[in-house]
C-alpha cells in the first residue's frame, strides 16, 4: 500500500531510530557506504528503469544468506530507511517476496538520477547480493510467421539460441548486414529488408549471368553438370545459398508469412561473389573492401555500408596475406566479419577464411546442442551456433527462404539446409542485434560480449567449439546494461595440476582483486583439461565463501577425450574479489588427466 510522502517520511524516521537497535552492524556499513558512494555512481541506465525511459518506482533487493535483512522484515525495513536517509529519498520496505528478497518502494516522482543514487547505495552494501528494478512486463506473443514453430534454432531451450528473449531490446534496426555469397533471388519474405548490393564476379564463366561486375546482385543460379567443376565432381542443382543465409539473418517478421529473421529490423545488402563452381579470392577481397565502406577501383561508392559482413564460404589452406589484409581493413573501419568454420569435420586451422585473424569463426551445432558431425573445430573457432543436421531428420535442419528452381529461378519457397553456412548467419544476426542495441561497440567488443555470454554446449564437442553456444538474449542484455557480462577482465591460472585416477579431488586457485561488488550473472569459466575419458570427471567452481557451483557431472556414457570449453555461472550472489577455486575429481578407474589451465572472465 502506498502512503503519502509526509507519512512515509515520518515512518522512515521511526524506522531509522529502530535500525540502531536491530542492525547495528548493518547500519555501520551503511554509514560507510554513505561516505564513499557518489550519487548514481556506475549504475547503468537500464538498472534504474521499470521500462525503457521510465524510472523505476520500486526495487527488488536480495540480501546474502547471512544478513539479518534476509530473515527479518524489521531489519529490511530499517535498512530501507537507512538507504533513504543516505540518498535523501523516501525508501519504504513493502513486503518480502517468495524468494526471500525485499520489495522497496521509491515513490512515483523520482528521476533516473534519484533512482540511480538509491541503487548505488544498495550496491555498495556488502550484505546485498543484488538490487534490480521492479520492471514492468507486458504480454508477449511469438511472431505470427506461419513457419516460425519449425525454427527450433531460434527458441528451443536445449539447443536454440534464445533469440526471442533479445527482441524486446533489439531487432537490429539501423544496421546493414552484407551477405557476401551467391547473390539474392527475389523472395517476398525478404524483399522489404533488401537494400542495394553489388555483383563482384568478374569471370563470366563463373558469373553465369552473361556479364562481369555490375550493380545487379541477382542470383541467376549456380547449377553445374557432372565433371564441369572438376573430374569426378557430380552434377548439382542451383543452391540459392545467399538467399537462404539472408533469410536467417533478416527475413521479414510478423507478416503472417514464412519464417522469422533473427535481426528482422536490419537490412541485407547482397554482395555476389559465388557463381558456378565457386568464387575467386580476388572477387571476395574486393567485396569485403566495398561492403565495409572501402574503395574499389571501377566500382561506385557503397551507399549501404555494412557494419556486419557474413561470409558463409571457404576454401582449403592458410589465410592468405591478401585476404587477411582486406579483413583487417574492414574491421578497422568498424565492420564485424563473421565467417563459417567449414564443413570438412577437420581442424579449422586448415581452412580459410575461418582461420583468419580478426574474424568471428563459427562452428555448427545440431538440435541436441552437440557439434554437428560435419562441422570443423579447433582452437581458432570463436563460437558455436545452430547449423542443423538433416541426417537425423529433415526438420532438424535450418529452415529459411529459398527458391524451387533446380537451375534457373522458379517460385519462391522455404527449405531446410545444414552447415556452418547456416550457423554463421545466426551469429551475423546476433551481431546486428548487438550493434543496434549499442552502436558504440567495436568489432572486438562485440565478439567479446558474444563469447562472454555464451552458454556451455548442452552436447559434446571434441576438438574445440569456441566459447560455447551463443545466447542472443543474454548478449543483448549485457551490451544494453540490463544483465549478462560485457567482459573486459580475465583472471587465469596456467599452473598444470595432475588429476589422480579414481582419486581425491584436486584444486587450482585464482586470486581475483580490483573488482567492485558481486560477480556477474554470467561469469565465464574457461576450462582446459586433458583426459582420456572425460565422463569420469566431476568439475566444480568454488567461490571465495566456499559455495560450490557444479560445472560438470560424471557420465558413464561420455567417452570422449578432454574438456575444453567455457561454462557460464550465475555468481551474482558472490563477492567478486577473493580466491576462487576449480575443483576436479576423477571418479572412475583406468584413465588419467591433467588440468592444464582455467580462467574467469568478469
Coordinates of C-alpha atoms in Angstrom, one line a residue:
X1 CA 0.0 0.0 0.0
X2 CA 1.3 3.5 -0.9
X3 CA 1.5 6.1 1.8
X4 CA 1.7 9.9 1.5
X5 CA 5.2 11.3 1.3
X6 CA 4.7 13.1 4.6
X7 CA 3.6 9.9 6.4
X8 CA 6.3 7.9 4.7
X9 CA 9.0 10.4 5.9
X10 CA 7.6 10.0 9.5
X11 CA 7.7 6.2 9.2
X12 CA 11.2 6.3 7.8
X13 CA 12.5 8.4 10.7
X14 CA 10.9 6.0 13.2
X15 CA 12.4 3.0 11.4
X16 CA 15.8 4.7 11.2
X17 CA 15.7 5.0 15.0
X18 CA 15.0 1.3 15.5
X19 CA 17.7 0.4 13.0
X20 CA 20.4 1.1 15.6
X21 CA 18.7 -1.4 17.9
X22 CA 18.1 -4.1 15.4
X23 CA 21.1 -4.0 13.0
X24 CA 23.9 -2.0 14.4
X25 CA 26.5 -3.7 12.2
X26 CA 24.4 -3.2 9.1
X27 CA 23.9 0.5 9.9
X28 CA 27.7 0.9 10.4
X29 CA 28.3 -0.5 6.9
X30 CA 25.5 1.7 5.5
X31 CA 27.2 4.8 7.1
X32 CA 30.5 3.8 5.4
X33 CA 28.6 3.4 2.1
X34 CA 27.2 6.9 2.5
X35 CA 30.7 8.3 2.9
X36 CA 32.1 6.6 -0.2
X37 CA 29.3 6.3 -2.8
X38 CA 28.8 9.2 -5.1
X39 CA 25.3 9.8 -6.5
X40 CA 24.4 7.2 -9.1
X41 CA 28.0 6.0 -9.5
X42 CA 28.5 3.3 -12.1
X43 CA 24.8 2.4 -12.3
X44 CA 23.7 1.5 -15.9
X45 CA 20.5 3.3 -17.0
X46 CA 18.7 0.0 -17.5
X47 CA 19.1 -0.8 -13.8
X48 CA 17.1 2.3 -12.9
X49 CA 14.1 1.8 -15.3
X50 CA 10.8 0.0 -14.9
X51 CA 10.6 0.1 -18.7
X52 CA 12.8 1.8 -21.3
X53 CA 12.7 5.5 -20.4
X54 CA 10.6 5.1 -17.3
X55 CA 12.3 5.5 -13.9
X56 CA 11.6 2.6 -11.5
X57 CA 9.2 3.2 -8.6
X58 CA 10.2 0.0 -6.8
X59 CA 13.4 -2.1 -6.3
X60 CA 13.9 -5.7 -5.6
X61 CA 16.7 -6.2 -3.1
X62 CA 18.3 -9.6 -2.5
X63 CA 20.4 -10.0 0.7
X64 CA 23.1 -12.5 1.3
X65 CA 22.0 -15.5 3.4
X66 CA 24.0 -14.4 6.4
X67 CA 22.5 -10.9 6.6
X68 CA 19.9 -10.1 9.2
X69 CA 17.8 -8.3 6.4
X70 CA 17.5 -11.7 4.6
X71 CA 15.5 -13.1 7.5
X72 CA 13.9 -10.2 9.4
X73 CA 11.3 -7.8 7.9
X74 CA 12.1 -5.2 10.6
X75 CA 15.8 -5.4 9.7
X76 CA 15.0 -5.0 6.0
X77 CA 12.6 -2.1 6.8
X78 CA 15.4 -0.4 8.8
X79 CA 17.9 -0.9 6.0
X80 CA 15.5 0.7 3.5
X81 CA 15.1 3.6 5.9
X82 CA 18.9 3.9 6.2
X83 CA 19.4 3.9 2.4
X84 CA 16.7 6.6 2.1
X85 CA 18.3 8.7 4.7
X86 CA 21.7 8.5 2.9
X87 CA 20.2 9.3 -0.5
X88 CA 17.7 11.9 0.7
X89 CA 14.8 9.9 -0.8
X90 CA 11.8 8.2 0.6
X91 CA 12.6 4.4 0.6
X92 CA 9.9 2.3 2.1
X93 CA 10.0 -1.5 2.6
X94 CA 6.9 -3.0 1.2
X95 CA 7.0 -6.8 1.6
X96 CA 9.0 -10.0 1.4
X97 CA 9.0 -11.9 -1.9
X98 CA 8.7 -15.6 -2.1
X99 CA 12.4 -15.8 -2.9
X100 CA 13.3 -14.0 0.3
X101 CA 14.1 -10.8 -1.5
X102 CA 12.8 -7.4 -0.2
X103 CA 10.5 -5.2 -2.3
X104 CA 11.1 -1.5 -1.5
X105 CA 9.1 1.5 -2.8
X106 CA 10.7 4.7 -4.1
X107 CA 7.6 6.7 -4.9
X108 CA 6.5 8.0 -8.2
X109 CA 8.3 11.3 -8.6
X110 CA 11.9 10.3 -8.8
X111 CA 14.2 11.0 -11.7
X112 CA 16.6 8.3 -13.1
X113 CA 19.4 10.0 -11.2
X114 CA 17.5 9.8 -8.0
X115 CA 16.8 6.1 -8.6
X116 CA 20.5 5.5 -9.5
X117 CA 21.6 7.1 -6.2
X118 CA 19.4 4.7 -4.2
X119 CA 20.6 1.7 -6.3
X120 CA 24.2 2.7 -5.8
X121 CA 23.7 2.7 -2.0
X122 CA 22.4 -0.8 -2.1
X123 CA 25.1 -2.0 -4.4
X124 CA 27.8 -0.6 -2.1
X125 CA 26.4 -2.6 0.8
X126 CA 28.4 -5.8 1.3
X127 CA 25.3 -7.5 2.7
X128 CA 23.4 -7.0 -0.5
X129 CA 23.6 -9.8 -3.1
X130 CA 21.7 -7.9 -5.8
X131 CA 19.4 -4.9 -6.4
X132 CA 17.3 -4.7 -9.6
X133 CA 14.3 -2.6 -10.7
X134 CA 10.8 -4.0 -10.3
X135 CA 10.3 -3.9 -14.1
X136 CA 7.0 -3.7 -15.9
X137 CA 6.2 -6.7 -18.1
X138 CA 3.8 -6.8 -21.0
X139 CA 2.1 -9.6 -22.8
X140 CA 4.4 -11.1 -25.4
X141 CA 3.4 -13.3 -28.3
X142 CA 5.5 -15.4 -30.7
X143 CA 5.9 -14.0 -34.2
X144 CA 2.9 -14.7 -36.3
X145 CA 5.1 -16.1 -39.2
X146 CA 3.4 -19.3 -40.3
X147 CA 6.6 -21.4 -40.2
X148 CA 8.0 -20.0 -37.0
X149 CA 7.2 -23.1 -35.0
X150 CA 9.7 -25.0 -37.1
X151 CA 12.6 -22.7 -36.3
X152 CA 13.9 -24.6 -33.3
X153 CA 17.2 -22.9 -33.8
X154 CA 15.8 -19.7 -32.5
X155 CA 13.8 -20.7 -29.4
X156 CA 14.2 -24.3 -28.3
X157 CA 15.6 -24.4 -24.7
X158 CA 18.1 -27.2 -25.3
X159 CA 20.0 -26.0 -28.4
X160 CA 18.2 -22.9 -29.6
X161 CA 20.0 -19.5 -29.5
X162 CA 17.5 -17.8 -27.2
X163 CA 16.6 -15.2 -29.8
X164 CA 13.1 -14.2 -28.8
X165 CA 14.4 -13.0 -25.4
X166 CA 16.5 -10.4 -27.3
X167 CA 13.7 -8.9 -29.4
X168 CA 12.2 -6.8 -26.6
X169 CA 15.5 -4.9 -26.5
X170 CA 16.7 -5.0 -30.1
X171 CA 15.6 -6.2 -33.6
X172 CA 18.6 -4.9 -35.5
X173 CA 17.2 -1.6 -36.6
X174 CA 19.7 0.7 -38.2
X175 CA 22.2 -2.0 -39.1
X176 CA 23.1 -3.3 -42.6
X177 CA 24.4 -6.8 -43.0
X178 CA 26.4 -7.6 -46.2
X179 CA 25.8 -11.2 -47.2
X180 CA 28.9 -12.0 -49.4
X181 CA 27.6 -15.1 -51.2
X182 CA 25.7 -16.2 -54.3
X183 CA 23.5 -13.0 -54.5
X184 CA 19.8 -12.8 -54.0
X185 CA 16.8 -14.4 -55.7
X186 CA 13.6 -12.4 -55.3
X187 CA 11.5 -13.5 -52.3
X188 CA 8.5 -11.7 -50.8
X189 CA 9.6 -12.8 -47.3
X190 CA 12.8 -10.9 -47.7
X191 CA 12.2 -8.1 -50.2
X192 CA 11.3 -5.4 -47.7
X193 CA 14.7 -5.8 -46.0
X194 CA 16.9 -5.9 -49.1
X195 CA 18.9 -2.8 -50.0
X196 CA 21.4 -2.2 -52.8
X197 CA 24.3 -4.6 -53.2
X198 CA 26.8 -5.5 -56.0
X199 CA 27.9 -8.3 -58.3
X200 CA 31.7 -8.7 -57.9
X201 CA 32.1 -11.7 -60.2
X202 CA 34.4 -10.6 -63.0
X203 CA 34.8 -14.0 -64.8
X204 CA 31.8 -14.6 -67.0
X205 CA 32.3 -18.4 -66.8
X206 CA 31.7 -18.1 -63.1
X207 CA 29.1 -15.4 -63.2
X208 CA 26.6 -17.3 -65.4
X209 CA 24.6 -14.1 -65.9
X210 CA 26.4 -13.2 -69.2
X211 CA 28.4 -10.2 -67.9
X212 CA 31.1 -9.2 -65.4
X213 CA 30.8 -6.9 -62.5
X214 CA 27.7 -4.7 -62.2
X215 CA 25.3 -3.3 -59.7
X216 CA 22.8 -6.2 -60.0
X217 CA 23.5 -8.9 -57.4
X218 CA 20.6 -11.1 -58.6
X219 CA 21.4 -14.8 -58.3
X220 CA 20.8 -16.5 -61.7
X221 CA 21.5 -19.9 -60.3
X222 CA 24.8 -21.8 -59.7
X223 CA 23.9 -25.3 -61.0
X224 CA 26.6 -27.3 -62.9
X225 CA 26.8 -30.6 -64.8
X226 CA 28.8 -33.6 -63.7
X227 CA 32.6 -33.1 -64.1
X228 CA 32.0 -29.4 -65.0
X229 CA 33.7 -28.2 -61.8
X230 CA 36.4 -30.9 -61.8
X231 CA 36.8 -34.5 -62.6
X232 CA 34.6 -36.8 -60.5
X233 CA 32.5 -34.0 -59.1
X234 CA 28.8 -34.9 -59.6
X235 CA 26.2 -32.5 -61.0
X236 CA 24.5 -30.1 -58.6
X237 CA 21.3 -28.1 -58.8
X238 CA 21.3 -24.3 -58.0
X239 CA 21.6 -23.7 -54.3
X240 CA 20.2 -20.2 -53.9
X241 CA 22.6 -20.2 -50.9
X242 CA 22.8 -16.5 -50.4
X243 CA 19.0 -16.2 -50.1
X244 CA 18.9 -18.9 -47.5
X245 CA 21.6 -17.2 -45.5
X246 CA 19.8 -13.8 -45.8
X247 CA 16.5 -15.2 -44.6
X248 CA 18.1 -16.5 -41.3
X249 CA 19.5 -13.0 -40.7
X250 CA 16.6 -10.7 -41.6
X251 CA 13.5 -12.4 -43.1
X252 CA 10.6 -10.1 -42.7
X253 CA 8.9 -11.0 -39.4
X254 CA 5.3 -10.7 -38.0
X255 CA 3.9 -10.6 -41.6
X256 CA 1.8 -13.8 -41.3
X257 CA 4.1 -15.4 -43.7
X258 CA 7.0 -17.9 -43.8
X259 CA 9.9 -17.6 -41.3
X260 CA 11.2 -15.1 -38.8
X261 CA 14.6 -13.4 -39.1
X262 CA 17.0 -13.1 -36.2
X263 CA 17.6 -9.4 -36.8
X264 CA 14.4 -8.7 -38.7
X265 CA 14.8 -4.9 -38.2
X266 CA 18.1 -5.0 -40.0
X267 CA 18.7 -4.6 -43.8
X268 CA 20.5 -7.1 -46.1
X269 CA 23.0 -5.9 -48.8
X270 CA 23.5 -8.9 -51.2
X271 CA 27.1 -8.9 -52.5
X272 CA 27.6 -11.6 -55.1
X273 CA 31.0 -13.4 -55.3
X274 CA 30.0 -17.1 -55.7
X275 CA 28.7 -18.5 -59.0
X276 CA 29.2 -21.7 -61.0
X277 CA 31.8 -23.8 -59.2
X278 CA 32.5 -21.2 -56.5
X279 CA 34.3 -17.8 -56.5
X280 CA 37.8 -16.4 -56.5
X281 CA 39.7 -14.8 -53.6
X282 CA 40.2 -11.6 -55.7
X283 CA 36.4 -11.0 -56.0
X284 CA 35.8 -11.8 -52.3
X285 CA 38.6 -9.4 -51.3
X286 CA 37.0 -6.6 -53.3
X287 CA 33.6 -7.5 -51.9
X288 CA 34.9 -7.3 -48.3
X289 CA 36.5 -3.9 -49.0
X290 CA 33.5 -2.4 -50.7
X291 CA 30.9 -3.8 -48.3
X292 CA 32.7 -2.2 -45.3
X293 CA 33.0 1.2 -47.0
X294 CA 36.4 0.9 -48.7
X295 CA 37.2 2.0 -52.2
X296 CA 37.4 -0.5 -55.1
X297 CA 38.6 0.8 -58.5
X298 CA 35.9 0.9 -61.1
X299 CA 33.1 0.3 -58.6
X300 CA 30.8 3.1 -57.4
X301 CA 31.0 4.0 -53.7
X302 CA 28.8 1.9 -51.4
X303 CA 25.7 3.8 -50.2
X304 CA 24.7 1.0 -47.8
X305 CA 27.9 0.4 -45.8
X306 CA 27.6 -2.7 -43.7
X307 CA 28.6 -2.9 -40.0
X308 CA 28.3 -6.7 -40.3
X309 CA 29.7 -9.0 -43.0
X310 CA 28.5 -12.6 -43.3
X311 CA 30.7 -15.0 -45.3
X312 CA 29.3 -18.5 -45.3
X313 CA 32.0 -19.7 -47.7
X314 CA 35.5 -21.1 -47.6
X315 CA 38.4 -23.0 -49.1
X316 CA 41.4 -25.0 -48.1
X317 CA 44.7 -23.7 -46.9
X318 CA 46.1 -20.9 -44.8
X319 CA 44.5 -17.5 -44.7
X320 CA 46.5 -15.5 -47.3
X321 CA 48.0 -12.2 -46.7
X322 CA 45.7 -10.7 -49.3
X323 CA 42.5 -11.9 -47.7
X324 CA 43.8 -11.1 -44.2
X325 CA 44.6 -7.5 -45.3
X326 CA 41.1 -7.0 -46.6
X327 CA 39.5 -8.4 -43.4
X328 CA 41.7 -6.3 -41.1
X329 CA 40.9 -3.1 -43.1
X330 CA 37.2 -3.9 -42.8
X331 CA 37.4 -4.4 -39.1
X332 CA 39.4 -1.2 -38.7
X333 CA 36.5 0.6 -40.5
X334 CA 34.2 -0.7 -37.8
X335 CA 32.7 -3.7 -39.6
X336 CA 32.4 -7.1 -37.8
X337 CA 33.3 -10.0 -40.1
X338 CA 31.6 -13.3 -39.3
X339 CA 32.8 -16.5 -41.2
X340 CA 32.0 -20.2 -41.4
X341 CA 34.4 -22.6 -39.8
X342 CA 33.8 -25.1 -42.6
X343 CA 32.1 -28.4 -43.2
X344 CA 35.1 -30.8 -43.5
X345 CA 35.0 -32.3 -39.9
X346 CA 38.5 -31.0 -39.7
X347 CA 40.5 -28.5 -37.8
X348 CA 39.5 -25.0 -38.9
X349 CA 43.2 -24.1 -39.0
X350 CA 43.3 -25.8 -42.4
X351 CA 40.5 -23.8 -43.9
X352 CA 40.2 -20.1 -44.9
X353 CA 38.7 -17.6 -44.0
X354 CA 37.7 -19.5 -40.9
X355 CA 41.4 -19.5 -39.9
X356 CA 41.9 -15.8 -40.5
X357 CA 42.5 -13.3 -37.7
X358 CA 40.0 -10.6 -36.7
X359 CA 37.0 -12.7 -37.7
X360 CA 34.3 -14.4 -35.6
X361 CA 34.8 -18.1 -36.8
X362 CA 31.6 -20.1 -36.3
X363 CA 31.2 -23.8 -35.7
X364 CA 27.8 -25.6 -36.2
X365 CA 25.7 -27.5 -33.6
X366 CA 22.8 -29.9 -34.1
X367 CA 19.4 -30.0 -32.4
X368 CA 20.8 -31.7 -29.3
X369 CA 23.4 -28.9 -28.9
X370 CA 26.4 -31.1 -29.8
X371 CA 28.9 -30.3 -32.5
X372 CA 27.3 -31.2 -35.9
X373 CA 29.1 -34.2 -37.4
X374 CA 30.3 -32.2 -40.4
X375 CA 31.5 -29.1 -38.6
X376 CA 35.1 -28.0 -38.4
X377 CA 36.5 -27.4 -34.9
X378 CA 39.7 -26.3 -33.2
X379 CA 41.2 -23.5 -31.1
X380 CA 40.5 -20.9 -33.8
X381 CA 36.8 -21.4 -33.5
X382 CA 35.3 -18.5 -31.6
X383 CA 31.7 -19.5 -31.0
X384 CA 29.1 -22.1 -32.0
X385 CA 25.6 -21.6 -33.3
X386 CA 22.8 -23.9 -34.7
X387 CA 23.7 -25.3 -38.1
X388 CA 21.4 -28.3 -38.1
X389 CA 21.9 -31.9 -39.0
X390 CA 19.4 -33.2 -41.6
X391 CA 20.8 -36.8 -41.4
X392 CA 18.8 -37.2 -38.2
X393 CA 15.6 -35.8 -39.8
X394 CA 14.9 -33.1 -42.3
X395 CA 13.2 -30.9 -39.7
X396 CA 16.5 -30.9 -37.7
X397 CA 18.0 -28.6 -40.3
X398 CA 17.7 -24.9 -40.5
X399 CA 14.6 -23.6 -42.3
X400 CA 14.9 -20.4 -44.3
X401 CA 14.0 -18.7 -47.6
X402 CA 14.8 -20.3 -50.9
X403 CA 13.6 -20.9 -54.5
X404 CA 12.2 -24.0 -56.0
X405 CA 14.1 -23.7 -59.3
X406 CA 16.6 -26.5 -59.9
X407 CA 18.6 -24.5 -62.5
X408 CA 17.1 -21.0 -63.0
X409 CA 14.8 -19.2 -60.7
X410 CA 11.2 -20.5 -60.4
X411 CA 8.8 -20.0 -57.5
X412 CA 9.8 -18.8 -54.1
X413 CA 10.0 -21.4 -51.4
X414 CA 11.4 -22.5 -48.0
X415 CA 13.7 -25.3 -47.3
X416 CA 15.9 -27.0 -44.6
X417 CA 19.6 -26.7 -45.1
X418 CA 22.5 -27.8 -42.8
X419 CA 26.1 -26.5 -42.5
X420 CA 28.4 -24.0 -40.9
X421 CA 26.9 -21.8 -43.7
X422 CA 23.7 -21.9 -41.7
X423 CA 25.4 -21.4 -38.3
X424 CA 27.2 -18.3 -39.5
X425 CA 24.1 -16.1 -40.2
X426 CA 22.9 -16.9 -36.7
X427 CA 25.9 -15.0 -35.4
X428 CA 25.8 -12.3 -38.0
X429 CA 22.2 -11.7 -37.0
X430 CA 23.2 -11.6 -33.4
X431 CA 26.0 -9.1 -34.2
X432 CA 23.3 -6.9 -35.8
X433 CA 21.1 -7.1 -32.7
X434 CA 24.1 -6.1 -30.5
X435 CA 25.2 -3.3 -32.8
X436 CA 21.7 -1.9 -32.9
X437 CA 21.5 -2.1 -29.1
X438 CA 24.8 -0.4 -28.5
X439 CA 26.1 1.4 -31.7
X440 CA 29.4 2.5 -29.9
X441 CA 30.7 -1.1 -29.6
X442 CA 33.8 -2.0 -31.7
X443 CA 34.0 -5.4 -33.5
X444 CA 36.4 -6.6 -30.8
X445 CA 33.9 -5.6 -28.1
X446 CA 31.1 -7.3 -29.9
X447 CA 33.0 -10.5 -30.2
X448 CA 33.9 -10.4 -26.5
X449 CA 30.3 -9.8 -25.5
X450 CA 29.1 -12.8 -27.6
X451 CA 31.7 -15.1 -26.1
X452 CA 31.3 -14.0 -22.5
X453 CA 27.6 -14.5 -22.6
X454 CA 27.6 -17.9 -24.4
X455 CA 26.4 -20.9 -22.5
X456 CA 28.1 -24.3 -22.3
X457 CA 27.2 -26.6 -25.2
X458 CA 24.5 -29.0 -24.0
X459 CA 26.1 -31.7 -26.1
X460 CA 29.6 -33.0 -26.8
X461 CA 32.3 -31.3 -28.8
X462 CA 35.7 -32.9 -29.3
X463 CA 38.4 -30.6 -30.6
X464 CA 37.2 -27.2 -29.6
X465 CA 33.9 -25.3 -30.3
X466 CA 34.8 -21.9 -29.0
X467 CA 33.2 -20.2 -26.1
X468 CA 30.1 -22.3 -26.3
X469 CA 26.6 -21.9 -27.8
X470 CA 25.7 -18.3 -28.4
X471 CA 22.9 -16.8 -26.4
X472 CA 21.2 -13.9 -28.0
X473 CA 19.1 -12.6 -25.1
X474 CA 22.0 -12.7 -22.6
X475 CA 24.3 -11.0 -25.0
X476 CA 21.9 -8.2 -25.9
X477 CA 21.0 -7.7 -22.3
X478 CA 24.7 -7.4 -21.5
X479 CA 25.5 -4.7 -24.0
X480 CA 22.4 -2.7 -23.2
X481 CA 23.2 -2.7 -19.5
X482 CA 20.3 -4.9 -18.3
X483 CA 22.2 -8.1 -17.4
X484 CA 24.9 -10.5 -18.7
X485 CA 28.6 -9.8 -18.9
X486 CA 30.3 -7.4 -21.3
X487 CA 33.6 -8.9 -20.3
X488 CA 36.8 -7.0 -20.2
X489 CA 38.7 -8.6 -17.3
X490 CA 40.1 -12.1 -17.3
X491 CA 42.0 -13.8 -14.4
X492 CA 43.8 -17.0 -15.3
X493 CA 45.8 -19.9 -13.8
X494 CA 48.3 -21.7 -16.1
X495 CA 49.8 -23.9 -13.5
X496 CA 49.2 -27.5 -14.6
X497 CA 47.7 -29.9 -11.9
X498 CA 47.7 -33.7 -12.4
X499 CA 44.3 -35.4 -11.8
X500 CA 44.8 -38.7 -10.0
X501 CA 43.0 -41.7 -11.4
X502 CA 39.9 -42.5 -9.4
X503 CA 41.3 -40.4 -6.6
X504 CA 40.6 -37.4 -4.4
X505 CA 39.7 -34.0 -5.8
X506 CA 42.4 -31.6 -6.8
X507 CA 42.1 -27.8 -6.7
X508 CA 43.6 -24.9 -8.6
X509 CA 43.2 -21.3 -7.3
X510 CA 42.8 -17.9 -8.9
X511 CA 43.0 -14.7 -6.8
X512 CA 40.6 -12.0 -8.0
X513 CA 41.2 -8.4 -7.0
X514 CA 40.4 -5.0 -8.2
X515 CA 36.7 -5.8 -8.8
X516 CA 33.8 -3.9 -7.3
X517 CA 30.6 -5.5 -6.0
X518 CA 29.5 -9.0 -6.9
X519 CA 30.4 -11.4 -9.7
X520 CA 28.2 -11.2 -12.9
X521 CA 25.1 -13.2 -13.6
X522 CA 27.1 -14.9 -16.4
X523 CA 30.5 -15.4 -15.0
X524 CA 32.5 -17.2 -17.7
X525 CA 34.6 -20.2 -16.5
X526 CA 37.0 -21.4 -19.2
X527 CA 38.4 -24.9 -18.6
X528 CA 41.2 -26.8 -20.4
X529 CA 41.6 -30.3 -19.2
X530 CA 43.4 -33.2 -20.9
X531 CA 41.8 -36.5 -20.0
X532 CA 41.3 -39.8 -21.8
X533 CA 37.7 -40.4 -20.6
X534 CA 36.1 -37.2 -19.6
X535 CA 32.9 -38.9 -18.4
X536 CA 34.9 -39.8 -15.3
X537 CA 35.3 -36.1 -14.3
X538 CA 33.3 -34.0 -11.8
X539 CA 34.1 -30.3 -12.0
X540 CA 33.1 -27.6 -9.6
X541 CA 33.7 -23.9 -9.3
X542 CA 34.2 -22.9 -5.7
X543 CA 33.5 -19.3 -4.7
X544 CA 35.6 -17.3 -2.2
X545 CA 33.0 -18.1 0.5
X546 CA 33.2 -21.8 -0.2
X547 CA 30.0 -22.1 -2.2
X548 CA 30.4 -24.8 -4.9
X549 CA 28.8 -24.5 -8.4
X550 CA 28.7 -27.8 -10.3
X551 CA 30.0 -27.2 -13.8
X552 CA 30.1 -30.9 -14.9
X553 CA 28.8 -34.1 -13.5
X554 CA 30.2 -37.6 -14.2
X555 CA 28.7 -39.5 -17.0
X556 CA 29.4 -43.2 -17.9
X557 CA 28.2 -42.6 -21.4
X558 CA 30.6 -39.7 -22.3
X559 CA 33.7 -41.5 -23.5
X560 CA 35.2 -38.6 -25.4
X561 CA 38.6 -37.1 -24.6
X562 CA 39.3 -33.8 -22.9
X563 CA 37.3 -30.9 -21.5
X564 CA 38.0 -27.7 -23.5
X565 CA 35.0 -25.4 -23.1
X566 CA 33.6 -22.3 -21.3
X567 CA 30.9 -22.7 -18.7
X568 CA 28.5 -19.8 -17.7
X569 CA 27.7 -19.5 -14.0
X570 CA 25.2 -17.2 -12.3
X571 CA 27.5 -16.0 -9.5
X572 CA 25.7 -12.7 -8.8
X573 CA 25.3 -13.7 -5.1
X574 CA 29.1 -13.9 -4.6
X575 CA 31.6 -11.1 -3.9
X576 CA 33.9 -10.9 -7.0
X577 CA 37.1 -10.3 -5.1
X578 CA 38.7 -13.2 -3.3
X579 CA 40.2 -16.6 -4.0
X580 CA 38.2 -18.7 -6.5
X581 CA 39.0 -22.4 -7.0
X582 CA 38.4 -25.0 -9.7
X583 CA 37.9 -28.4 -8.1
X584 CA 38.3 -31.5 -10.3
X585 CA 37.8 -35.2 -9.3
X586 CA 38.3 -38.4 -11.3
X587 CA 35.6 -40.8 -10.1
X588 CA 36.4 -44.0 -12.0
X589 CA 39.5 -46.1 -12.7
X590 CA 41.8 -46.6 -15.7
X591 CA 42.0 -43.1 -17.1
X592 CA 44.2 -40.2 -16.1
X593 CA 44.3 -36.5 -16.9
X594 CA 45.7 -33.0 -16.2
X595 CA 44.1 -29.6 -15.6
X596 CA 46.2 -27.5 -17.9
X597 CA 44.7 -24.1 -17.3
X598 CA 41.5 -22.3 -16.4
X599 CA 40.2 -18.8 -16.3
X600 CA 37.5 -16.5 -15.0
X601 CA 36.1 -13.7 -17.2
X602 CA 34.1 -10.9 -15.4

